mmCIF file of C-alpha atoms in Angstrom:
data_model
loop_
_atom_site.group_PDB
_atom_site.id
_atom_site.type_symbol
_atom_site.label_atom_id
_atom_site.label_comp_id
_atom_site.label_asym_id
_atom_site.label_seq_id
_atom_site.Cartn_x
_atom_site.Cartn_y
_atom_site.Cartn_z
ATOM 1 C CA MET A 1 -44.815 -12.381 -8.994
ATOM 2 C CA ALA A 2 -48.360 -11.344 -7.933
ATOM 3 C CA SER A 3 -47.946 -12.995 -4.556
ATOM 4 C CA MET A 4 -44.717 -11.057 -4.003
ATOM 5 C CA LEU A 5 -46.354 -7.721 -4.770
ATOM 6 C CA SER A 6 -49.639 -8.185 -2.861
ATOM 7 C CA ARG A 7 -49.437 -7.532 0.841
ATOM 8 C CA SER A 8 -52.047 -7.936 3.607
ATOM 9 C CA PRO A 9 -52.485 -5.360 6.352
ATOM 10 C CA PRO A 10 -49.776 -6.014 8.970
ATOM 11 C CA SER A 11 -52.254 -5.758 11.843
ATOM 12 C CA LEU A 12 -54.019 -8.940 10.679
ATOM 13 C CA TYR A 13 -50.909 -11.069 11.155
ATOM 14 C CA LEU A 14 -48.490 -9.277 13.460
ATOM 15 C CA PRO A 15 -49.558 -8.968 17.103
ATOM 16 C CA VAL A 16 -48.799 -5.618 18.665
ATOM 17 C CA SER A 17 -46.441 -5.843 21.636
ATOM 18 C CA ARG A 18 -45.218 -3.129 23.932
ATOM 19 C CA PRO A 19 -41.487 -2.939 24.725
ATOM 20 C CA LYS A 20 -40.541 -3.935 28.238
ATOM 21 C CA PRO A 21 -38.330 -1.598 30.266
ATOM 22 C CA PHE A 22 -34.806 -2.803 31.108
ATOM 23 C CA SER A 23 -32.199 -1.483 33.459
ATOM 24 C CA SER A 24 -29.085 -2.069 31.319
ATOM 25 C CA PRO A 25 -28.470 -2.344 27.552
ATOM 26 C CA PRO A 26 -28.683 -5.967 26.450
ATOM 27 C CA SER A 27 -25.916 -7.521 24.360
ATOM 28 C CA ILE A 28 -26.988 -7.923 20.749
ATOM 29 C CA ARG A 29 -25.042 -10.253 18.481
ATOM 30 C CA CYS A 30 -24.119 -8.228 15.457
ATOM 31 C CA CYS A 31 -22.156 -8.944 12.277
ATOM 32 C CA GLU A 32 -18.719 -10.528 12.179
ATOM 33 C CA ASP A 33 -15.617 -8.440 11.784
ATOM 34 C CA MET A 34 -13.311 -8.742 8.774
ATOM 35 C CA LEU A 35 -11.433 -11.604 10.429
ATOM 36 C CA GLY A 36 -14.588 -13.693 10.703
ATOM 37 C CA ARG A 37 -14.841 -13.277 14.484
ATOM 38 C CA SER A 38 -18.286 -12.567 15.923
ATOM 39 C CA ARG A 39 -18.490 -9.500 18.112
ATOM 40 C CA LEU A 40 -21.002 -8.168 20.636
ATOM 41 C CA THR A 41 -22.441 -4.718 20.125
ATOM 42 C CA GLN A 42 -24.262 -2.915 22.901
ATOM 43 C CA ALA A 43 -27.616 -1.295 22.260
ATOM 44 C CA ASN A 44 -25.915 2.109 22.461
ATOM 45 C CA GLY A 45 -23.610 1.175 19.563
ATOM 46 C CA SER A 46 -20.397 0.676 21.522
ATOM 47 C CA THR A 47 -18.376 -2.523 21.206
ATOM 48 C CA ASN A 48 -16.994 -4.596 24.022
ATOM 49 C CA GLY A 49 -13.381 -3.542 24.496
ATOM 50 C CA SER A 50 -12.035 -0.196 23.353
ATOM 51 C CA LEU A 51 -9.598 -1.934 20.997
ATOM 52 C CA ALA A 52 -12.078 -4.310 19.388
ATOM 53 C CA ASN A 53 -11.778 -2.572 16.022
ATOM 54 C CA PHE A 54 -7.990 -2.960 15.872
ATOM 55 C CA PRO A 55 -7.075 -6.410 14.489
ATOM 56 C CA GLU A 56 -3.430 -5.782 15.397
ATOM 57 C CA LYS A 57 -4.363 -5.670 19.100
ATOM 58 C CA THR A 58 -6.876 -8.501 19.136
ATOM 59 C CA SER A 59 -4.401 -11.026 20.526
ATOM 60 C CA SER A 60 -3.748 -8.784 23.520
ATOM 61 C CA ILE A 61 -7.500 -8.471 24.170
ATOM 62 C CA ASN A 62 -8.261 -12.144 23.640
ATOM 63 C CA PRO A 63 -5.169 -14.392 23.775
ATOM 64 C CA SER A 64 -7.186 -17.297 22.352
ATOM 65 C CA VAL A 65 -7.446 -15.480 18.995
ATOM 66 C CA VAL A 66 -4.349 -16.089 16.876
ATOM 67 C CA LEU A 67 -3.867 -13.863 13.850
ATOM 68 C CA PRO A 68 -2.241 -15.266 10.707
ATOM 69 C CA PRO A 69 1.484 -14.475 10.502
ATOM 70 C CA ARG A 70 2.360 -11.343 8.579
ATOM 71 C CA PRO A 71 4.222 -11.734 5.288
ATOM 72 C CA ARG A 72 7.917 -11.261 5.914
ATOM 73 C CA ARG A 73 8.318 -8.631 3.193
ATOM 74 C CA ILE A 74 6.452 -6.244 0.951
ATOM 75 C CA ILE A 75 8.701 -5.660 -2.058
ATOM 76 C CA LEU A 76 7.913 -2.696 -4.314
ATOM 77 C CA VAL A 77 9.114 -3.091 -7.918
ATOM 78 C CA ARG A 78 9.040 -0.499 -10.674
ATOM 79 C CA HIS A 79 8.536 -1.865 -14.180
ATOM 80 C CA GLY A 80 11.534 -2.337 -16.459
ATOM 81 C CA GLN A 81 12.587 0.162 -19.100
ATOM 82 C CA SER A 82 9.650 0.853 -21.415
ATOM 83 C CA GLU A 83 9.328 2.234 -24.919
ATOM 84 C CA GLY A 84 8.043 5.442 -23.378
ATOM 85 C CA ASN A 85 11.161 5.773 -21.206
ATOM 86 C CA VAL A 86 13.416 5.908 -24.281
ATOM 87 C CA ASP A 87 11.066 7.623 -26.742
ATOM 88 C CA GLU A 88 8.536 10.123 -25.408
ATOM 89 C CA THR A 89 6.783 10.233 -28.795
ATOM 90 C CA ALA A 90 5.515 6.702 -28.104
ATOM 91 C CA TYR A 91 2.802 8.242 -25.919
ATOM 92 C CA THR A 92 1.485 10.224 -28.904
ATOM 93 C CA ARG A 93 0.579 7.083 -30.877
ATOM 94 C CA VAL A 94 0.232 4.281 -28.297
ATOM 95 C CA PRO A 95 -2.183 4.393 -25.331
ATOM 96 C CA ASP A 96 -0.255 4.597 -22.062
ATOM 97 C CA PRO A 97 -1.667 1.272 -20.763
ATOM 98 C CA LYS A 98 -0.349 -0.493 -23.886
ATOM 99 C CA ILE A 99 3.247 0.762 -23.807
ATOM 100 C CA SER A 100 5.602 -2.248 -23.936
ATOM 101 C CA LEU A 101 8.996 -2.958 -22.420
ATOM 102 C CA THR A 102 12.177 -2.654 -24.431
ATOM 103 C CA GLU A 103 14.587 -5.570 -24.684
ATOM 104 C CA LYS A 104 16.586 -3.930 -21.914
ATOM 105 C CA GLY A 105 13.406 -3.627 -19.886
ATOM 106 C CA LEU A 106 12.766 -7.357 -20.143
ATOM 107 C CA LYS A 107 16.311 -7.965 -18.944
ATOM 108 C CA ASP A 108 15.819 -5.437 -16.113
ATOM 109 C CA ALA A 109 12.836 -7.454 -14.937
ATOM 110 C CA GLU A 110 14.603 -10.819 -15.147
ATOM 111 C CA GLU A 111 17.506 -9.494 -13.094
ATOM 112 C CA CYS A 112 15.081 -8.016 -10.564
ATOM 113 C CA GLY A 113 13.448 -11.436 -10.149
ATOM 114 C CA GLN A 114 16.829 -13.015 -9.481
ATOM 115 C CA ARG A 115 17.635 -10.342 -6.877
ATOM 116 C CA ILE A 116 14.316 -10.932 -5.137
ATOM 117 C CA ARG A 117 14.923 -14.679 -5.034
ATOM 118 C CA LYS A 118 18.416 -14.164 -3.616
ATOM 119 C CA ILE A 119 17.012 -11.961 -0.846
ATOM 120 C CA ILE A 120 14.390 -14.546 0.080
ATOM 121 C CA GLU A 121 16.774 -17.490 -0.022
ATOM 122 C CA GLY A 122 19.003 -15.574 2.378
ATOM 123 C CA ASP A 123 16.442 -16.358 5.083
ATOM 124 C CA GLY A 124 17.591 -19.982 5.035
ATOM 125 C CA VAL A 125 14.083 -21.474 5.058
ATOM 126 C CA ASP A 126 12.509 -23.990 2.682
ATOM 127 C CA ASP A 127 8.806 -23.116 2.819
ATOM 128 C CA TRP A 128 8.921 -19.598 1.367
ATOM 129 C CA LYS A 129 6.560 -18.340 -1.322
ATOM 130 C CA VAL A 130 5.738 -15.151 -3.204
ATOM 131 C CA TYR A 131 2.405 -13.479 -3.942
ATOM 132 C CA PHE A 132 2.112 -10.743 -6.569
ATOM 133 C CA TYR A 133 -0.009 -7.619 -6.964
ATOM 134 C CA VAL A 134 0.404 -6.014 -10.388
ATOM 135 C CA SER A 135 -0.750 -2.946 -12.297
ATOM 136 C CA PRO A 136 -2.834 -3.823 -15.377
ATOM 137 C CA TYR A 137 -0.590 -1.736 -17.662
ATOM 138 C CA LYS A 138 1.253 -3.819 -20.261
ATOM 139 C CA ARG A 139 4.721 -2.765 -19.143
ATOM 140 C CA SER A 140 3.922 -3.896 -15.597
ATOM 141 C CA LEU A 141 2.463 -7.221 -16.746
ATOM 142 C CA ASP A 142 5.518 -7.785 -18.961
ATOM 143 C CA THR A 143 7.732 -7.026 -15.959
ATOM 144 C CA LEU A 144 5.805 -9.517 -13.835
ATOM 145 C CA ARG A 145 6.147 -12.280 -16.420
ATOM 146 C CA SER A 146 9.868 -11.683 -16.833
ATOM 147 C CA LEU A 147 10.756 -11.462 -13.141
ATOM 148 C CA GLY A 148 8.459 -14.436 -12.520
ATOM 149 C CA THR A 149 10.842 -16.682 -14.455
ATOM 150 C CA ALA A 150 13.000 -16.692 -11.315
ATOM 151 C CA PHE A 151 10.344 -18.735 -9.473
ATOM 152 C CA GLU A 152 8.995 -22.243 -9.942
ATOM 153 C CA PRO A 153 5.182 -22.586 -10.016
ATOM 154 C CA SER A 154 5.276 -24.167 -6.553
ATOM 155 C CA ARG A 155 6.822 -20.954 -5.164
ATOM 156 C CA ILE A 156 4.095 -18.651 -6.520
ATOM 157 C CA ALA A 157 1.146 -18.458 -4.138
ATOM 158 C CA GLY A 158 -0.935 -16.259 -6.433
ATOM 159 C CA VAL A 159 -1.266 -13.125 -8.537
ATOM 160 C CA ARG A 160 -3.821 -10.323 -8.409
ATOM 161 C CA GLU A 161 -4.198 -7.680 -11.095
ATOM 162 C CA GLU A 162 -5.004 -4.454 -9.261
ATOM 163 C CA PRO A 163 -6.224 -1.422 -11.289
ATOM 164 C CA ARG A 164 -5.563 0.940 -8.377
ATOM 165 C CA LEU A 165 -1.838 0.302 -8.902
ATOM 166 C CA ARG A 166 -1.915 1.821 -12.395
ATOM 167 C CA GLU A 167 0.289 4.688 -13.516
ATOM 168 C CA GLN A 168 -0.654 8.294 -12.836
ATOM 169 C CA ASP A 169 -3.064 9.286 -15.614
ATOM 170 C CA PHE A 170 -1.507 11.952 -17.842
ATOM 171 C CA GLY A 171 -4.540 12.344 -20.123
ATOM 172 C CA ASN A 172 -5.058 9.838 -22.960
ATOM 173 C CA PHE A 173 -2.864 10.333 -26.047
ATOM 174 C CA GLN A 174 -0.168 12.867 -25.218
ATOM 175 C CA ASP A 175 1.134 15.788 -27.226
ATOM 176 C CA ARG A 176 4.895 15.737 -26.756
ATOM 177 C CA GLU A 177 5.526 19.488 -26.628
ATOM 178 C CA LYS A 178 2.436 20.186 -24.567
ATOM 179 C CA MET A 179 3.438 17.492 -22.075
ATOM 180 C CA ARG A 180 6.898 19.017 -21.677
ATOM 181 C CA LEU A 181 5.228 22.339 -20.892
ATOM 182 C CA GLU A 182 2.833 20.687 -18.424
ATOM 183 C CA LYS A 183 5.712 19.007 -16.601
ATOM 184 C CA ALA A 184 7.465 22.366 -16.323
ATOM 185 C CA TYR A 185 4.283 23.816 -14.829
ATOM 186 C CA ARG A 186 4.192 20.910 -12.387
ATOM 187 C CA VAL A 187 7.618 21.848 -11.059
ATOM 188 C CA LEU A 188 6.431 25.413 -10.449
ATOM 189 C CA TYR A 189 3.063 24.412 -8.973
ATOM 190 C CA GLY A 190 4.217 21.449 -6.873
ATOM 191 C CA ARG A 191 4.625 17.811 -7.856
ATOM 192 C CA PHE A 192 1.982 16.492 -5.461
ATOM 193 C CA PHE A 193 -0.963 18.781 -6.208
ATOM 194 C CA TYR A 194 -0.504 19.589 -9.913
ATOM 195 C CA ARG A 195 -3.207 17.855 -11.974
ATOM 196 C CA PHE A 196 -2.546 17.192 -15.629
ATOM 197 C CA PRO A 197 -5.374 18.244 -17.986
ATOM 198 C CA ASN A 198 -7.760 15.287 -18.400
ATOM 199 C CA GLY A 199 -5.485 13.372 -16.039
ATOM 200 C CA GLU A 200 -4.516 13.020 -12.384
ATOM 201 C CA SER A 201 -2.397 14.682 -9.761
ATOM 202 C CA ALA A 202 -0.287 12.740 -7.295
ATOM 203 C CA ALA A 203 -2.974 13.680 -4.750
ATOM 204 C CA ASP A 204 -5.520 11.809 -6.876
ATOM 205 C CA VAL A 205 -3.222 8.789 -6.930
ATOM 206 C CA TYR A 206 -2.943 9.073 -3.140
ATOM 207 C CA ASP A 207 -6.713 8.695 -2.817
ATOM 208 C CA ARG A 208 -6.902 5.452 -4.792
ATOM 209 C CA ILE A 209 -3.755 4.076 -3.166
ATOM 210 C CA THR A 210 -5.441 4.645 0.194
ATOM 211 C CA GLY A 211 -8.169 2.252 -0.919
ATOM 212 C CA PHE A 212 -5.623 -0.303 -2.088
ATOM 213 C CA ARG A 213 -3.733 -0.036 1.193
ATOM 214 C CA GLU A 214 -6.875 -0.913 3.116
ATOM 215 C CA THR A 215 -7.444 -3.936 0.857
ATOM 216 C CA LEU A 216 -3.844 -5.020 1.395
ATOM 217 C CA ARG A 217 -4.099 -4.649 5.167
ATOM 218 C CA ALA A 218 -7.294 -6.714 5.175
ATOM 219 C CA ASP A 219 -5.596 -9.393 3.065
ATOM 220 C CA ILE A 220 -2.731 -9.486 5.549
ATOM 221 C CA ASP A 221 -5.070 -9.627 8.554
ATOM 222 C CA ILE A 222 -7.102 -12.551 7.228
ATOM 223 C CA GLY A 223 -4.102 -14.451 5.841
ATOM 224 C CA ARG A 224 -5.440 -14.478 2.293
ATOM 225 C CA PHE A 225 -2.120 -15.576 0.814
ATOM 226 C CA GLN A 226 -1.968 -18.974 2.499
ATOM 227 C CA PRO A 227 -4.687 -21.597 3.110
ATOM 228 C CA PRO A 228 -5.419 -22.627 6.706
ATOM 229 C CA GLY A 229 -2.980 -25.219 7.954
ATOM 230 C CA GLN A 230 -0.203 -23.940 5.657
ATOM 231 C CA ARG A 231 0.365 -20.523 7.160
ATOM 232 C CA ASN A 232 3.858 -19.419 8.086
ATOM 233 C CA PRO A 233 5.788 -16.137 8.211
ATOM 234 C CA ASN A 234 7.801 -16.919 5.069
ATOM 235 C CA MET A 235 5.411 -15.322 2.589
ATOM 236 C CA ASN A 236 6.728 -12.428 0.504
ATOM 237 C CA LEU A 237 4.470 -9.923 -1.254
ATOM 238 C CA VAL A 238 5.699 -8.290 -4.466
ATOM 239 C CA ILE A 239 3.939 -5.203 -5.838
ATOM 240 C CA VAL A 240 4.783 -4.484 -9.491
ATOM 241 C CA SER A 241 3.772 -0.958 -10.430
ATOM 242 C CA HIS A 242 5.049 2.477 -11.477
ATOM 243 C CA GLY A 243 7.481 4.972 -9.994
ATOM 244 C CA LEU A 244 5.119 7.661 -8.752
ATOM 245 C CA THR A 245 2.486 5.159 -7.655
ATOM 246 C CA LEU A 246 5.009 3.305 -5.508
ATOM 247 C CA ARG A 247 6.326 6.512 -3.945
ATOM 248 C CA VAL A 248 2.757 7.501 -3.092
ATOM 249 C CA PHE A 249 2.220 4.019 -1.606
ATOM 250 C CA LEU A 250 5.199 4.549 0.721
ATOM 251 C CA MET A 251 3.954 8.026 1.590
ATOM 252 C CA ARG A 252 0.547 6.635 2.529
ATOM 253 C CA TRP A 253 1.889 3.628 4.444
ATOM 254 C CA TYR A 254 4.341 5.618 6.564
ATOM 255 C CA LYS A 255 2.211 8.787 6.748
ATOM 256 C CA TRP A 256 4.851 11.014 5.167
ATOM 257 C CA THR A 257 4.023 14.652 4.527
ATOM 258 C CA VAL A 258 3.635 16.279 1.117
ATOM 259 C CA GLU A 259 6.990 18.006 1.566
ATOM 260 C CA GLN A 260 8.665 14.697 2.360
ATOM 261 C CA PHE A 261 7.060 13.049 -0.659
ATOM 262 C CA GLU A 262 8.268 15.780 -2.980
ATOM 263 C CA GLY A 263 11.828 15.185 -1.759
ATOM 264 C CA LEU A 264 11.855 11.559 -2.920
ATOM 265 C CA THR A 265 13.659 10.427 -6.070
ATOM 266 C CA ASN A 266 12.167 7.972 -8.524
ATOM 267 C CA PHE A 267 12.876 4.249 -8.593
ATOM 268 C CA SER A 268 15.155 3.104 -11.392
ATOM 269 C CA ASN A 269 13.570 0.875 -14.035
ATOM 270 C CA GLY A 270 13.515 -2.632 -12.598
ATOM 271 C CA GLY A 271 14.482 -1.152 -9.231
ATOM 272 C CA MET A 272 12.918 -2.119 -5.927
ATOM 273 C CA ILE A 273 12.508 -1.080 -2.301
ATOM 274 C CA VAL A 274 11.998 -3.667 0.417
ATOM 275 C CA MET A 275 9.693 -3.226 3.397
ATOM 276 C CA GLN A 276 10.620 -5.979 5.851
ATOM 277 C CA THR A 277 9.306 -6.962 9.264
ATOM 278 C CA GLY A 278 11.501 -6.041 12.193
ATOM 279 C CA SER A 279 11.745 -7.713 15.576
ATOM 280 C CA GLY A 280 8.349 -6.340 16.662
ATOM 281 C CA GLY A 281 6.483 -7.275 13.500
ATOM 282 C CA ARG A 282 6.129 -3.906 11.773
ATOM 283 C CA TYR A 283 7.508 -3.146 8.326
ATOM 284 C CA SER A 284 10.606 -0.975 8.165
ATOM 285 C CA LEU A 285 12.794 0.122 5.266
ATOM 286 C CA LEU A 286 15.863 -0.025 7.507
ATOM 287 C CA VAL A 287 15.741 -3.798 7.974
ATOM 288 C CA HIS A 288 16.946 -4.413 4.415
ATOM 289 C CA HIS A 289 18.303 -1.029 3.297
ATOM 290 C CA SER A 290 21.082 1.062 4.796
ATOM 291 C CA SER A 291 20.629 4.665 5.936
ATOM 292 C CA GLU A 292 22.837 5.760 3.049
ATOM 293 C CA GLU A 293 20.602 4.041 0.493
ATOM 294 C CA LEU A 294 17.491 5.616 1.974
ATOM 295 C CA ARG A 295 19.071 9.071 2.114
ATOM 296 C CA GLU A 296 19.858 8.715 -1.584
ATOM 297 C CA PHE A 297 16.205 7.843 -2.149
ATOM 298 C CA GLY A 298 15.258 11.043 -0.349
ATOM 299 C CA LEU A 299 14.519 10.151 3.271
ATOM 300 C CA THR A 300 15.255 12.923 5.769
ATOM 301 C CA ASP A 301 16.670 12.565 9.288
ATOM 302 C CA ALA A 302 13.155 12.610 10.773
ATOM 303 C CA MET A 303 12.006 9.887 8.369
ATOM 304 C CA LEU A 304 15.027 7.727 9.189
ATOM 305 C CA ILE A 305 14.419 8.111 12.927
ATOM 306 C CA ASP A 306 10.884 6.861 12.392
ATOM 307 C CA GLN A 307 12.134 3.924 10.302
ATOM 308 C CA GLU A 308 14.495 3.010 13.135
ATOM 309 C CA TRP A 309 11.503 2.970 15.499
ATOM 310 C CA GLN A 310 9.557 0.810 13.023
ATOM 311 C CA LYS A 311 12.285 -1.857 13.244
ATOM 312 C CA THR A 312 11.343 -2.815 16.802
ATOM 313 C CA ALA A 313 7.757 -1.575 17.185
ATOM 314 C CA ARG A 314 4.761 -3.890 17.235
ATOM 315 C CA PRO A 315 1.661 -3.599 15.015
ATOM 316 C CA GLY A 316 -0.857 -1.271 16.636
ATOM 317 C CA GLU A 317 1.735 0.812 18.493
ATOM 318 C CA LEU A 318 2.034 4.520 17.772
ATOM 319 C CA ASN A 319 5.221 6.543 17.577
ATOM 320 C CA TYR A 320 4.296 9.585 19.625
ATOM 321 C CA ASP A 321 7.721 11.156 19.075
ATOM 322 C CA CYS A 322 7.551 10.990 15.268
ATOM 323 C CA LEU A 323 8.331 14.430 13.860
ATOM 324 C CA THR A 324 6.226 13.742 10.758
ATOM 325 C CA ALA A 325 3.065 13.721 12.871
ATOM 326 C CA GLY A 326 3.318 16.573 15.349
ATOM 327 C CA PRO A 327 6.127 18.791 16.662
ATOM 328 C CA SER A 328 7.548 19.692 13.245
ATOM 329 C CA PHE A 329 4.342 21.609 12.469
ATOM 330 C CA PHE A 330 4.727 23.989 15.430
ATOM 331 C CA THR A 331 7.672 26.379 15.277
ATOM 332 C CA HIS A 332 6.936 27.991 18.660
ATOM 333 C CA PHE A 333 8.186 24.859 20.496
ATOM 334 C CA ASN A 334 11.798 25.861 19.907
ATOM 335 C CA VAL A 335 11.079 29.404 21.100
ATOM 336 C CA GLU A 336 9.533 28.121 24.335
ATOM 337 C CA ASP A 337 12.438 25.722 24.886
ATOM 338 C CA ASN A 338 14.929 28.573 24.602
ATOM 339 C CA LYS A 339 13.119 30.455 27.376
ATOM 340 C CA LEU A 340 13.621 27.621 29.860
#
């Protein structure tokens, strides 16, 4: 330890050298990116290639780099019917994370697993698998175990318990009458921004789901679900979570506005929504679901137009005509158009 703490004067051991002038910034080999590829960083901090930080566009920059295939689907599943869904007083005596499923809830989950398997088998391929992300709440874990009975062990590529997928926090043990009053206040205040005392708002959930989304995108980019040599596009991701959390996940993924989020309806217990790759490789809700189904869920015309674009767009492309990201915020456009 003494040798680690004692230090000799640097001048006794380190010769002093003067920097030599150079006409252009040298290339300095820096750290690897999240895909394990080394990259060159200039002395001024810029990277070679303006798209070097976009894994989706790497293959267009360097055709020799082949990204792992994207999972074919991301399937969002709400837990089955829980004790709290049928008896609100359960939250007054049982911690929210420990609320169990009812017998009907277990059946909801089993049937959901069978529906998922039927969807996957409709692809007509033999090498498909599923990988699960699950909330650590008991009702979500019970849902996972029940829907998992639809799959043999050889079909399950893995499971990850993910705390960021937990339910919105309503504040420890709940007082039934006080909670009813708080939920009434939420309607008046706005479902997205209203924060429950000692709990969370949907905006708080949005923040942690943003972190999970980045983890998920990194997992997709590096092909975490399949070992090298066994990678194919027939992987299916299943996220088992809670109604509001899953709606916020969709909001974050597709960049929906607060107003659009507040127009969405909840998933049914044991219900699911399927994000599936289209012809260009991006995930769209319109590949599996019909427009009528999505309208019932709460999607507007502008959101459906964007989902139609997602069906054929490639990863890394931007929808410059999407009304959720520009023109809908400026009312004077229509006035100017009428003057022409």
